[in-house]
Amino acid sequence: MRTVIAEDSVLLREGLAHILRRFGHEVTAVGDAPGLLAAVRHDPPDVVITDVRMPPGFSNEGLVAALQLRRDRPGLPVLVLSQYVEHGSAAELLETGEGVGYLLKDRVSEVAHFISAVEEVRGGGTVLDPEVVRRLLARRRVRSPIDALTPREREVLALIAEGRSNAAIARRLTVTDAAVAKHVNAILTKLDLPPAPDDHRRVLAVLAYLRA
Amino acid sequence: MCPRTLSVMTTASPRSAWEALAAGPVRFLRTSWPWRVVGWALSGCLVAVVWTVAFLGLVVVPVAALLALLTGVGLADVERRRLRLVDRTAAPSPHARPRRPGFVAWFATRFREVATWRELGYAVVFALVLAWLDAAMGLVFCLGLAVVLAPVLIALTPQVQPDELVWFGPYPLLAQLGLSLAGLLLLPVLAYLVTAYVAARVALTRVLLVGRGGPAPHAEVAELTRSRVRLVEAMDAQRRRIERDLHDGAQQRLTGVAMTLGLARLELDGTTGPARELVDRAYEQSRLALAELRELVHGIHPQALVDSGLPAALATLADRSPVPVQLDVTLPARPPAEVEAAAWFIAGEALANVAKHSGAAQAWVRARTSGGAVVLEIGDDGRGGADPAGGTGLVGLADRVSVLGGRITLSSPDGGPTLLTVELPCGP
């Protein structure tokens, strides 16, 4: 798998490249947002992993670059790593469609999880950091469609948001695949997402969650 | 909702001749106010004469001519003191106190002030017109008084024959008494007229000669305010610097350590023994340290505030609040950084208080712009009774607000609800 990583800290860039190479990635590493855009233009990779805060402004250049890449090349898998959780950024990314991820940076140290998240995004899945999901679950807004969900359905939705497949959710909750499918259908109905042939409905459900 | 405000009704003695007159013309005549009004109206011309002499005297001396320009300051000082006769409201000087002692500093300060030239203009108009008009009005009241006292005056001055001045008819004494009675009726009317005139004159004098509210704005006070603004700005800049340093330094290194330990665990996968256990423990500890550091850095100065502005930062605060928060933020443009920082700190502190003390089931945060200011409201449906003096962080926040020239109001009756309103001006 050919991967471009953008991270300004040399220490983390090397660490990230080391981990990815160990799992067979062919890594191109850059240190800022213009570098990232140039690298992708020069040789489009299979997946992009980028930091949010990078030179020159040390603001959210990485996120802006990620959004631009998603606009210019729809479907290019992009995983954004952030030092802190801001669900506005997560929602912006998710709105660009499937094949995106938003993880806290220290999640990289859970190496096996991190690698599977990269695979998930590469395969067109959506991955949200469990911290984002936890915050959203803890938040009790007034009159949110999420209120209509049962605790079990919320649990399932949280796992969907983390980018897990029905089979993975079934394993995690030790229930049958059919039971998970039933929960997923209930969630989609309650969130007013009519049946469509697309798996994208799962992303829409998570988006509804983020906007609630 | 009933805001806990303190209102003081003043039923005590009137503060000005005009107020005294409102009690009714007859009662007014029994007080000392008519005499104060007349005294004020008549004494003006004395001041005018003294000033004119001083001014002309200085103007003809070549070196002192500059000083003549400052005579308005002296006249204004006398006029402000004279105002006390008819108006008990404080009449502070509009001048700043010179920053250094000594005549030269005083001279330099006065010459640069607009108030000085306004006072000189007033002095000229006063000496030429106003003082004499005042005196004329004073005399009108005296004339009324003379009519009332006519029989007495005539009786006291037998050498003057009234018939030589006015013919009182066949019954002079009766006519004189009738005149006196008419004067008695006329006197309240005259008192009313003269007092109304004086009230207008007082208002004019106040506009031109009196500083705006409170004590005289000393140069040091202005300087102190500026230095407090600088202090808060420096504090904010330092917080941002610390946040950046932590982000670029400790946070990155610690993330690197966690990554390395994560890789080490991967290499040790499938093995058991003390080494694996120690690596696991070190890994868990590094993760915990990272989580704590992240919270700490966020509390110092949230990156969300810099990147995405107040709405995003407030949303993050609302997410972290254990009490559900309804957010309603409408800001057409990004306020200045110091206003955003202050609003964020205040909302954070207020929501922390809601969680700790209010027992509320629901809180709300509203942010709007109104008249060039950001208006931030934080309310809850809790038990109320919040005391700003009760050692909550609100006193510290009030300092921050005052530095920005804003206002902070707390309404928290027992039984709730509590509403904290903060106005933060965005302009200079």
XYZ file of C-alpha atoms in Angstrom:
640
model
C 0.000 0.000 0.000
C 1.389 3.417 -0.934
C 0.874 5.954 1.823
C 1.633 9.687 2.116
C 2.029 11.001 5.647
C 2.126 14.700 6.541
C 3.411 15.526 10.019
C 5.630 18.442 10.995
C 7.271 16.901 14.059
C 10.277 14.877 12.876
C 9.964 12.562 15.870
C 6.359 11.631 15.137
C 6.875 11.542 11.394
C 9.654 8.985 11.799
C 7.644 6.991 14.341
C 4.591 6.935 12.092
C 6.640 5.976 9.030
C 8.334 3.234 11.042
C 5.029 1.709 12.143
C 3.501 1.884 8.646
C 6.592 0.419 6.972
C 6.545 -2.423 9.444
C 3.083 -3.271 8.116
C 4.243 -3.176 4.523
C 3.332 0.403 3.560
C 5.393 2.274 1.026
C 5.700 5.610 2.826
C 6.265 9.113 1.486
C 6.665 11.565 4.384
C 6.235 15.339 4.175
C 6.362 18.068 6.814
C 3.689 20.594 5.817
C 0.396 21.100 3.969
C 1.803 22.429 0.650
C 4.204 19.458 0.674
C 1.261 17.110 1.155
C -0.696 18.587 -1.767
C 2.392 18.439 -3.986
C 3.178 14.828 -3.038
C -0.380 13.703 -3.800
C -0.421 15.586 -7.106
C 2.929 14.123 -8.074
C 2.022 10.508 -7.342
C -1.504 9.784 -6.036
C -1.190 7.328 -3.111
C -3.620 4.686 -1.839
C -4.153 6.504 1.430
C -3.236 9.873 3.002
C -2.531 10.348 6.703
C -2.209 13.941 7.886
C -1.739 15.948 11.051
C -4.142 18.900 11.619
C -1.775 21.533 12.934
C 1.138 22.176 10.614
C 3.354 24.925 9.241
C 3.232 27.643 8.124
C 0.434 28.923 10.393
C 0.310 26.076 12.946
C -3.463 26.299 12.848
C -5.560 23.725 10.955
C -3.632 23.632 7.666
C -3.637 19.833 7.622
C -7.411 19.622 7.893
C -7.862 22.283 5.202
C -5.500 20.342 2.925
C -7.374 17.106 3.643
C -10.700 18.720 2.713
C -9.182 20.134 -0.462
C -7.797 16.727 -1.423
C -11.221 15.196 -0.877
C -12.798 17.820 -3.108
C -10.185 17.502 -5.847
C -10.051 13.693 -5.762
C -13.364 12.315 -4.493
C -12.869 8.972 -2.830
C -9.177 9.462 -2.018
C -8.911 7.800 1.420
C -7.785 10.368 4.021
C -7.118 9.773 7.702
C -6.734 12.913 9.821
C -4.803 12.797 13.080
C -5.535 15.477 15.641
C -4.006 16.368 18.981
C -7.447 17.256 20.347
C -11.051 16.408 19.550
C -13.225 18.900 17.734
C -16.381 17.367 16.374
C -16.876 20.264 13.929
C -13.787 19.070 12.060
C -14.990 15.463 12.209
C -18.363 16.453 10.727
C -16.688 18.499 7.958
C -14.601 15.485 6.980
C -17.524 13.082 7.057
C -19.548 15.354 4.828
C -17.014 14.721 2.043
C -18.265 11.134 1.778
C -16.811 7.741 2.548
C -13.242 6.717 3.046
C -12.319 9.214 5.745
C -11.126 8.924 9.300
C -10.584 11.245 12.262
C -8.436 9.957 15.102
C -6.701 11.393 18.127
C -2.969 11.357 17.524
C -2.059 9.186 20.480
C -4.356 6.484 19.079
C -1.411 5.655 16.805
C 0.242 3.972 19.773
C -2.505 1.354 19.763
C -0.612 0.037 16.784
C -2.869 -2.855 15.763
C -6.002 -0.714 16.031
C -4.385 2.119 14.164
C -3.331 -0.147 11.300
C -6.812 -1.621 11.026
C -8.274 1.904 11.000
C -5.973 2.765 8.097
C -7.126 -0.382 6.285
C -10.755 0.513 6.975
C -10.360 4.018 5.516
C -8.399 2.615 2.568
C -11.332 0.266 1.912
C -13.807 3.165 1.831
C -14.935 2.873 5.435
C -15.423 5.658 7.970
C -13.501 5.801 11.225
C -14.191 8.166 14.078
C -12.119 8.339 17.237
C -13.806 6.610 20.202
C -13.230 9.862 22.125
C -15.368 11.790 19.610
C -18.027 9.102 19.916
C -17.843 9.087 23.715
C -18.286 12.883 23.822
C -21.254 12.674 21.510
C -22.854 9.960 23.594
C -22.280 11.911 26.792
C -23.809 14.998 25.271
C -27.486 15.232 25.951
C -28.991 17.776 23.667
C -32.587 18.806 23.820
C -34.936 17.127 21.330
C -32.322 15.216 19.410
C -33.403 12.348 17.161
C -30.722 10.355 18.990
C -32.978 10.436 22.072
C -35.295 8.017 20.300
C -32.621 5.317 20.215
C -32.486 2.548 22.817
C -29.236 2.193 24.787
C -28.361 -0.877 22.732
C -28.960 0.986 19.483
C -26.734 3.796 20.674
C -24.030 1.291 21.417
C -24.348 -0.061 17.893
C -24.305 3.442 16.396
C -21.185 4.265 18.389
C -19.465 1.192 16.954
C -20.604 2.120 13.440
C -19.076 5.544 14.001
C -15.810 3.886 14.958
C -15.869 2.263 11.537
C -16.754 -1.302 12.438
C -18.617 -3.672 10.135
C -21.787 -5.499 11.190
C -19.752 -8.668 11.714
C -17.232 -6.828 13.911
C -20.062 -5.263 15.919
C -21.686 -8.675 16.362
C -18.400 -10.083 17.682
C -17.889 -7.115 19.978
C -21.362 -7.268 21.485
C -21.479 -11.104 21.356
C -24.749 -11.190 19.450
C -25.654 -12.644 16.064
C -25.132 -10.799 12.777
C -28.905 -10.832 12.277
C -29.448 -9.050 15.598
C -26.957 -6.328 14.597
C -28.650 -5.945 11.201
C -31.970 -5.501 13.015
C -30.494 -2.793 15.262
C -28.919 -1.028 12.288
C -32.270 -0.987 10.473
C -33.996 0.386 13.563
C -31.396 3.120 13.865
C -31.713 4.113 10.197
C -35.497 4.212 10.499
C -35.470 6.260 13.683
C -32.984 8.723 12.189
C -35.297 9.022 9.182
C -32.805 7.614 6.675
C -34.855 5.803 4.002
C -33.478 2.585 2.476
C -30.903 3.104 -0.255
C -28.574 0.650 -1.953
C -25.610 2.520 -0.591
C -23.557 1.748 2.504
C -23.274 5.517 2.749
C -26.388 5.461 4.924
C -24.195 4.319 7.753
C -22.115 7.471 7.354
C -25.295 9.553 7.215
C -26.390 8.005 10.493
C -23.105 9.030 12.084
C -23.479 12.505 10.572
C -26.964 12.817 12.026
C -25.336 11.930 15.285
C -22.678 14.623 14.931
C -25.200 17.277 14.024
C -27.657 16.372 16.753
C -37.552 36.284 36.743
C -36.603 39.000 39.164
C -33.080 40.357 38.950
C -31.444 40.973 42.279
C -30.902 44.681 41.890
C -30.634 47.390 44.462
C -32.685 50.504 43.935
C -32.513 53.470 46.266
C -35.447 55.851 46.395
C -34.409 59.350 47.306
C -37.005 61.202 49.320
C -34.427 63.304 51.168
C -33.797 67.001 50.647
C -33.797 68.225 47.045
C -30.496 68.236 45.160
C -31.125 71.388 43.173
C -33.283 74.514 43.081
C -35.249 72.950 40.249
C -36.038 69.850 42.332
C -36.995 72.076 45.269
C -39.412 73.953 43.082
C -41.119 70.685 42.132
C -42.410 70.476 45.724
C -44.724 73.393 44.903
C -44.065 77.143 44.580
C -45.408 78.094 48.019
C -43.372 75.508 49.876
C -40.400 76.464 47.706
C -40.618 80.077 48.936
C -40.316 78.916 52.537
C -36.958 77.242 51.937
C -33.547 78.793 51.463
C -33.583 77.906 47.755
C -35.031 81.211 46.431
C -32.258 83.074 48.212
C -29.677 80.682 46.803
C -31.058 81.206 43.295
C -31.027 84.979 43.614
C -27.594 84.947 45.247
C -26.243 82.874 42.421
C -27.818 85.037 39.725
C -26.538 88.274 41.246
C -23.038 87.126 42.198
C -22.146 86.173 38.623
C -21.439 89.726 37.531
C -18.831 90.116 40.287
C -16.983 87.103 38.932
C -17.344 88.468 35.413
C -15.854 91.824 36.386
C -12.899 90.264 38.229
C -12.189 87.946 35.292
C -12.422 90.750 32.729
C -9.968 92.868 34.690
C -7.559 89.948 35.116
C -7.804 88.976 31.458
C -7.285 92.463 30.074
C -4.512 93.090 32.588
C -2.624 89.978 31.444
C -3.240 90.468 27.734
C -1.464 93.824 27.628
C 1.694 92.401 29.312
C 3.689 90.752 26.495
C 4.987 87.664 28.363
C 1.838 87.071 30.390
C -0.437 87.013 27.356
C -0.182 83.230 27.246
C -1.345 83.109 30.849
C -4.378 85.160 29.866
C -5.467 82.250 27.713
C -5.545 80.095 30.832
C -7.697 82.499 32.878
C -10.720 80.554 31.612
C -9.525 77.631 33.758
C -9.638 79.803 36.871
C -13.045 81.227 36.037
C -14.392 77.742 35.353
C -13.112 76.596 38.731
C -14.944 79.442 40.466
C -18.070 78.762 38.397
C -18.053 75.062 39.344
C -17.817 76.024 43.008
C -20.561 78.618 42.586
C -22.817 75.886 41.107
C -23.026 74.341 44.592
C -25.266 77.246 45.601
C -28.066 76.030 43.339
C -27.161 72.411 42.564
C -25.837 69.960 45.116
C -24.791 67.377 42.506
C -21.013 67.122 42.366
C -19.404 69.197 39.639
C -16.024 67.576 38.987
C -13.367 69.243 36.917
C -12.978 67.976 33.353
C -9.210 68.447 33.583
C -6.676 65.695 33.986
C -4.183 65.907 36.801
C -0.699 66.616 35.374
C 1.559 63.595 35.419
C 4.409 65.518 37.021
C 4.277 68.176 39.722
C 5.330 71.709 38.949
C 4.029 74.693 37.047
C 5.552 73.743 33.690
C 3.855 70.341 33.674
C 0.553 71.919 34.686
C 0.906 74.548 31.973
C 1.754 71.959 29.310
C -1.126 69.672 30.331
C -3.707 72.462 30.346
C -2.615 73.800 26.984
C -3.207 70.400 25.363
C -6.712 69.944 26.755
C -9.881 70.722 24.827
C -11.574 71.626 28.129
C -9.207 74.589 28.543
C -10.358 76.205 25.320
C -14.005 75.420 26.000
C -13.641 77.188 29.340
C -12.014 80.229 27.753
C -14.909 80.465 25.307
C -17.371 80.186 28.151
C -15.507 82.884 30.097
C -15.769 85.352 27.223
C -19.493 84.735 26.656
C -20.112 84.741 30.399
C -18.344 88.048 31.008
C -19.956 89.772 28.039
C -23.526 88.440 28.171
C -24.482 85.636 30.530
C -23.384 87.194 33.833
C -25.445 90.314 33.117
C -28.454 88.336 31.982
C -28.190 86.325 35.232
C -28.061 89.508 37.242
C -31.083 90.912 35.416
C -33.089 87.804 36.248
C -31.983 88.077 39.874
C -33.138 91.670 39.930
C -36.557 90.683 38.546
C -37.089 88.496 41.591
C -35.834 91.282 43.871
C -38.311 93.654 42.233
C -41.158 91.263 43.033
C -39.928 91.138 46.601
C -39.786 94.932 46.725
C -43.427 95.144 45.616
C -44.477 92.795 48.403
C -42.519 94.768 50.945
C -43.577 98.137 49.522
C -45.647 99.299 52.566
C -42.811 98.362 54.896
C -40.199 100.012 52.712
C -42.280 103.186 52.453
C -42.832 103.248 56.186
C -39.101 102.745 56.815
C -38.095 105.592 54.527
C -40.169 108.633 55.556
C -37.764 111.007 53.738
C -38.948 109.556 50.399
C -42.495 110.510 49.524
C -44.128 107.710 47.594
C -46.498 110.128 45.951
C -43.552 111.682 44.178
C -42.803 108.355 42.465
C -46.180 106.731 42.037
C -49.611 108.164 42.673
C -51.459 105.759 44.979
C -54.884 107.346 44.670
C -57.102 108.744 47.418
C -56.358 105.886 49.827
C -52.576 105.438 49.589
C -52.246 102.936 52.461
C -54.997 100.700 51.070
C -53.480 100.889 47.604
C -50.082 100.028 48.998
C -51.516 96.989 50.821
C -53.325 95.937 47.637
C -50.073 96.210 45.748
C -48.358 94.134 48.396
C -51.054 91.462 48.082
C -50.668 91.404 44.295
C -46.928 91.081 44.826
C -47.501 88.083 47.094
C -49.411 86.395 44.303
C -46.814 87.408 41.765
C -43.840 86.232 43.795
C -44.338 82.450 43.251
C -44.677 83.080 39.516
C -41.468 85.098 39.488
C -39.742 82.473 41.597
C -40.814 79.855 39.108
C -39.554 81.888 36.131
C -36.221 82.774 37.689
C -35.614 79.236 38.924
C -36.443 77.812 35.516
C -33.968 80.228 33.967
C -31.330 79.313 36.511
C -31.930 75.596 35.921
C -31.277 76.139 32.219
C -28.147 78.138 33.020
C -26.905 75.402 35.358
C -27.424 72.829 32.622
C -25.448 74.984 30.171
C -22.632 75.458 32.673
C -22.543 71.728 33.340
C -22.305 70.867 29.669
C -19.428 73.273 29.099
C -17.459 73.195 32.338
C -18.108 69.951 34.201
C -16.296 66.662 33.598
C -18.324 63.588 32.676
C -19.372 61.800 35.845
C -17.332 60.494 38.718
C -14.099 61.942 39.947
C -11.784 63.859 37.683
C -10.200 61.442 35.197
C -6.629 61.581 36.363
C -3.925 60.870 33.865
C -2.708 58.100 36.203
C -6.088 56.355 36.127
C -6.049 56.277 32.332
C -2.482 55.008 32.448
C -3.434 52.352 35.010
C -6.299 51.155 32.802
C -3.956 50.943 29.840
C -1.442 48.988 31.875
C -4.157 46.539 33.011
C -5.165 46.027 29.398
C -1.528 45.355 28.559
C -1.307 42.943 31.476
C -4.297 40.904 30.315
C -3.001 40.929 26.745
C 0.403 39.769 27.951
C -1.280 37.063 30.036
C -3.236 35.820 27.012
C -0.143 35.930 24.815
C 1.742 33.945 27.432
C -1.006 31.358 27.693
C -0.914 30.926 23.923
C 2.869 30.588 24.038
C 2.716 27.986 26.832
C 0.060 26.076 24.920
C 2.212 26.120 21.774
C 5.325 25.095 23.675
C 3.509 22.207 25.320
C 2.013 21.142 22.019
C 5.303 21.297 20.121
C 7.357 19.898 22.970
C 6.039 17.667 25.723
C 2.910 16.546 23.876
C 4.823 15.470 20.746
C 7.555 13.710 22.729
C 5.078 11.897 24.905
C 3.117 10.834 21.816
C 6.418 9.551 20.413
C 7.068 7.597 23.634
C 3.583 6.062 23.498
C 4.107 5.134 19.845
C 7.436 3.467 20.594
C 5.955 1.590 23.544
C 3.059 0.554 21.305
C 5.556 -0.870 18.808
C 7.432 -2.597 21.632
C 4.221 -4.252 22.755
C 3.680 -5.416 19.211
C 7.159 -6.974 19.130
C 6.489 -8.632 22.480
C 3.141 -9.979 21.288
C 2.643 -13.565 22.319
C 5.334 -13.406 24.998
C 4.790 -13.269 28.742
C 7.028 -12.331 31.587
C 8.190 -9.283 33.548
C 9.452 -7.406 30.479
C 6.089 -7.566 28.774
C 4.348 -6.502 31.978
C 6.672 -3.541 32.457
C 6.222 -2.407 28.870
C 2.455 -2.726 29.229
C 2.516 -0.647 32.393
C 4.769 2.001 30.851
C 2.452 2.104 27.851
C -0.680 2.581 29.963
C 1.042 5.281 31.993
C 2.136 7.152 28.896
C -1.434 7.044 27.570
C -2.792 8.413 30.829
C -0.154 11.143 30.892
C -1.098 12.083 27.339
C -4.786 12.296 28.179
C -4.041 14.485 31.216
C -1.696 16.674 29.224
C -4.323 17.091 26.531
C -6.876 18.308 29.083
C -4.315 20.640 30.626
C -3.308 22.139 27.291
C -6.934 22.562 26.333
C -7.641 24.412 29.579
C -4.758 26.811 29.019
C -5.897 28.043 25.655
C -8.021 25.883 23.392
C -6.713 25.504 19.869
C -10.339 25.348 18.735
C -10.692 28.992 19.789
C -7.791 30.040 17.562
C -8.721 27.827 14.607
C -12.481 27.880 14.443
C -13.500 30.783 16.669
C -15.912 31.190 19.530
C -18.861 29.068 18.295
C -16.696 25.920 18.005
C -14.940 26.584 21.315
C -18.283 27.143 23.069
C -19.610 23.923 21.511
C -16.624 22.058 22.960
C -17.305 23.601 26.363
C -20.956 22.572 26.105
C -19.884 19.025 25.189
C -17.721 18.811 28.274
C -20.403 20.078 30.622
C -22.061 17.388 32.726
C -25.266 19.464 32.716
C -26.920 19.462 29.258
C -26.324 22.765 27.549
C -28.453 24.364 24.876
C -26.243 26.426 22.591
C -27.465 29.411 20.637
C -24.571 31.284 19.089
C -25.048 33.824 16.314
C -21.986 35.917 15.601
C -21.884 37.457 12.118
C -18.134 38.184 12.304
C -15.225 37.005 14.427
C -14.747 39.261 17.448
C -11.214 40.402 18.414
C -9.014 37.685 19.957
C -9.136 39.173 23.461
C -12.950 39.266 23.369
C -13.082 35.642 22.204
C -10.691 34.616 24.956
C -12.665 36.480 27.628
C -15.990 35.042 26.418
C -14.520 31.542 26.428
C -13.076 31.878 29.936
C -16.316 33.304 31.287
C -18.494 30.629 29.690
C -16.152 27.935 31.004
C -16.180 29.306 34.527
C -19.941 29.840 34.490
C -20.657 26.316 33.224
C -18.296 24.894 35.854
C -20.284 26.791 38.495
C -23.558 25.494 37.043
C -22.254 21.937 37.351
C -20.880 22.456 40.864
C -23.482 24.562 42.633
C -26.734 25.014 40.759
C -28.277 21.528 40.780
C -29.681 22.474 37.381
C -31.135 19.973 34.911
C -30.610 22.273 31.954
C -28.318 25.156 31.112
C -28.077 27.421 28.097
C -25.460 29.603 26.482
C -26.438 32.405 24.135
C -24.033 34.657 22.246
C -25.090 37.592 20.099
C -23.670 40.828 18.830
C -25.526 43.937 19.797
C -24.411 47.526 19.340
C -20.795 46.650 18.604
C -20.517 44.335 21.603
C -20.654 40.591 22.095
C -23.446 39.778 24.533
C -22.956 36.444 26.235
C -25.645 34.888 28.413
C -25.220 31.790 30.528
C -28.327 30.609 32.343
C -29.551 27.565 34.212
C -32.763 26.312 35.764
C -31.091 25.484 39.074
C -31.688 26.618 42.625
C -30.242 30.139 42.224
C -28.827 32.111 45.112
C -25.427 32.486 43.505
C -23.423 35.081 45.368
C -20.817 36.966 43.346
C -18.936 37.678 46.580
C -19.064 34.035 47.660
C -15.561 33.211 46.510
C -16.594 31.909 43.112
C -14.319 32.626 40.191
C -16.772 35.274 39.019
C -14.899 38.080 40.742
C -11.787 37.286 38.713
C -13.887 37.224 35.561
C -15.309 40.644 36.411
C -11.734 41.997 36.281
C -11.255 40.547 32.811
C -14.536 42.080 31.691
C -13.756 45.494 33.148
C -10.400 45.595 31.408
C -12.228 45.245 28.100
C -14.603 48.010 29.163
C -17.461 45.517 29.407
C -20.163 44.773 31.932
C -21.086 41.658 33.864
C -24.475 41.186 35.541
C -25.585 38.311 37.684
C -29.220 37.632 38.450
C -29.714 34.738 40.802
C -32.734 34.945 43.107
C -33.211 32.149 45.628
C -35.016 29.342 43.863
C -33.496 30.276 40.543
C -33.101 30.677 37.702
C -29.577 32.044 37.474
C -28.613 34.254 34.571
C -25.165 35.667 33.959
C -24.996 38.354 31.288
C -21.735 39.705 29.962
C -21.261 42.517 27.489
C -17.878 42.726 25.807
C -17.341 45.744 23.530
C -15.509 44.825 20.325
C -14.397 48.282 19.291
C -11.375 50.178 20.560
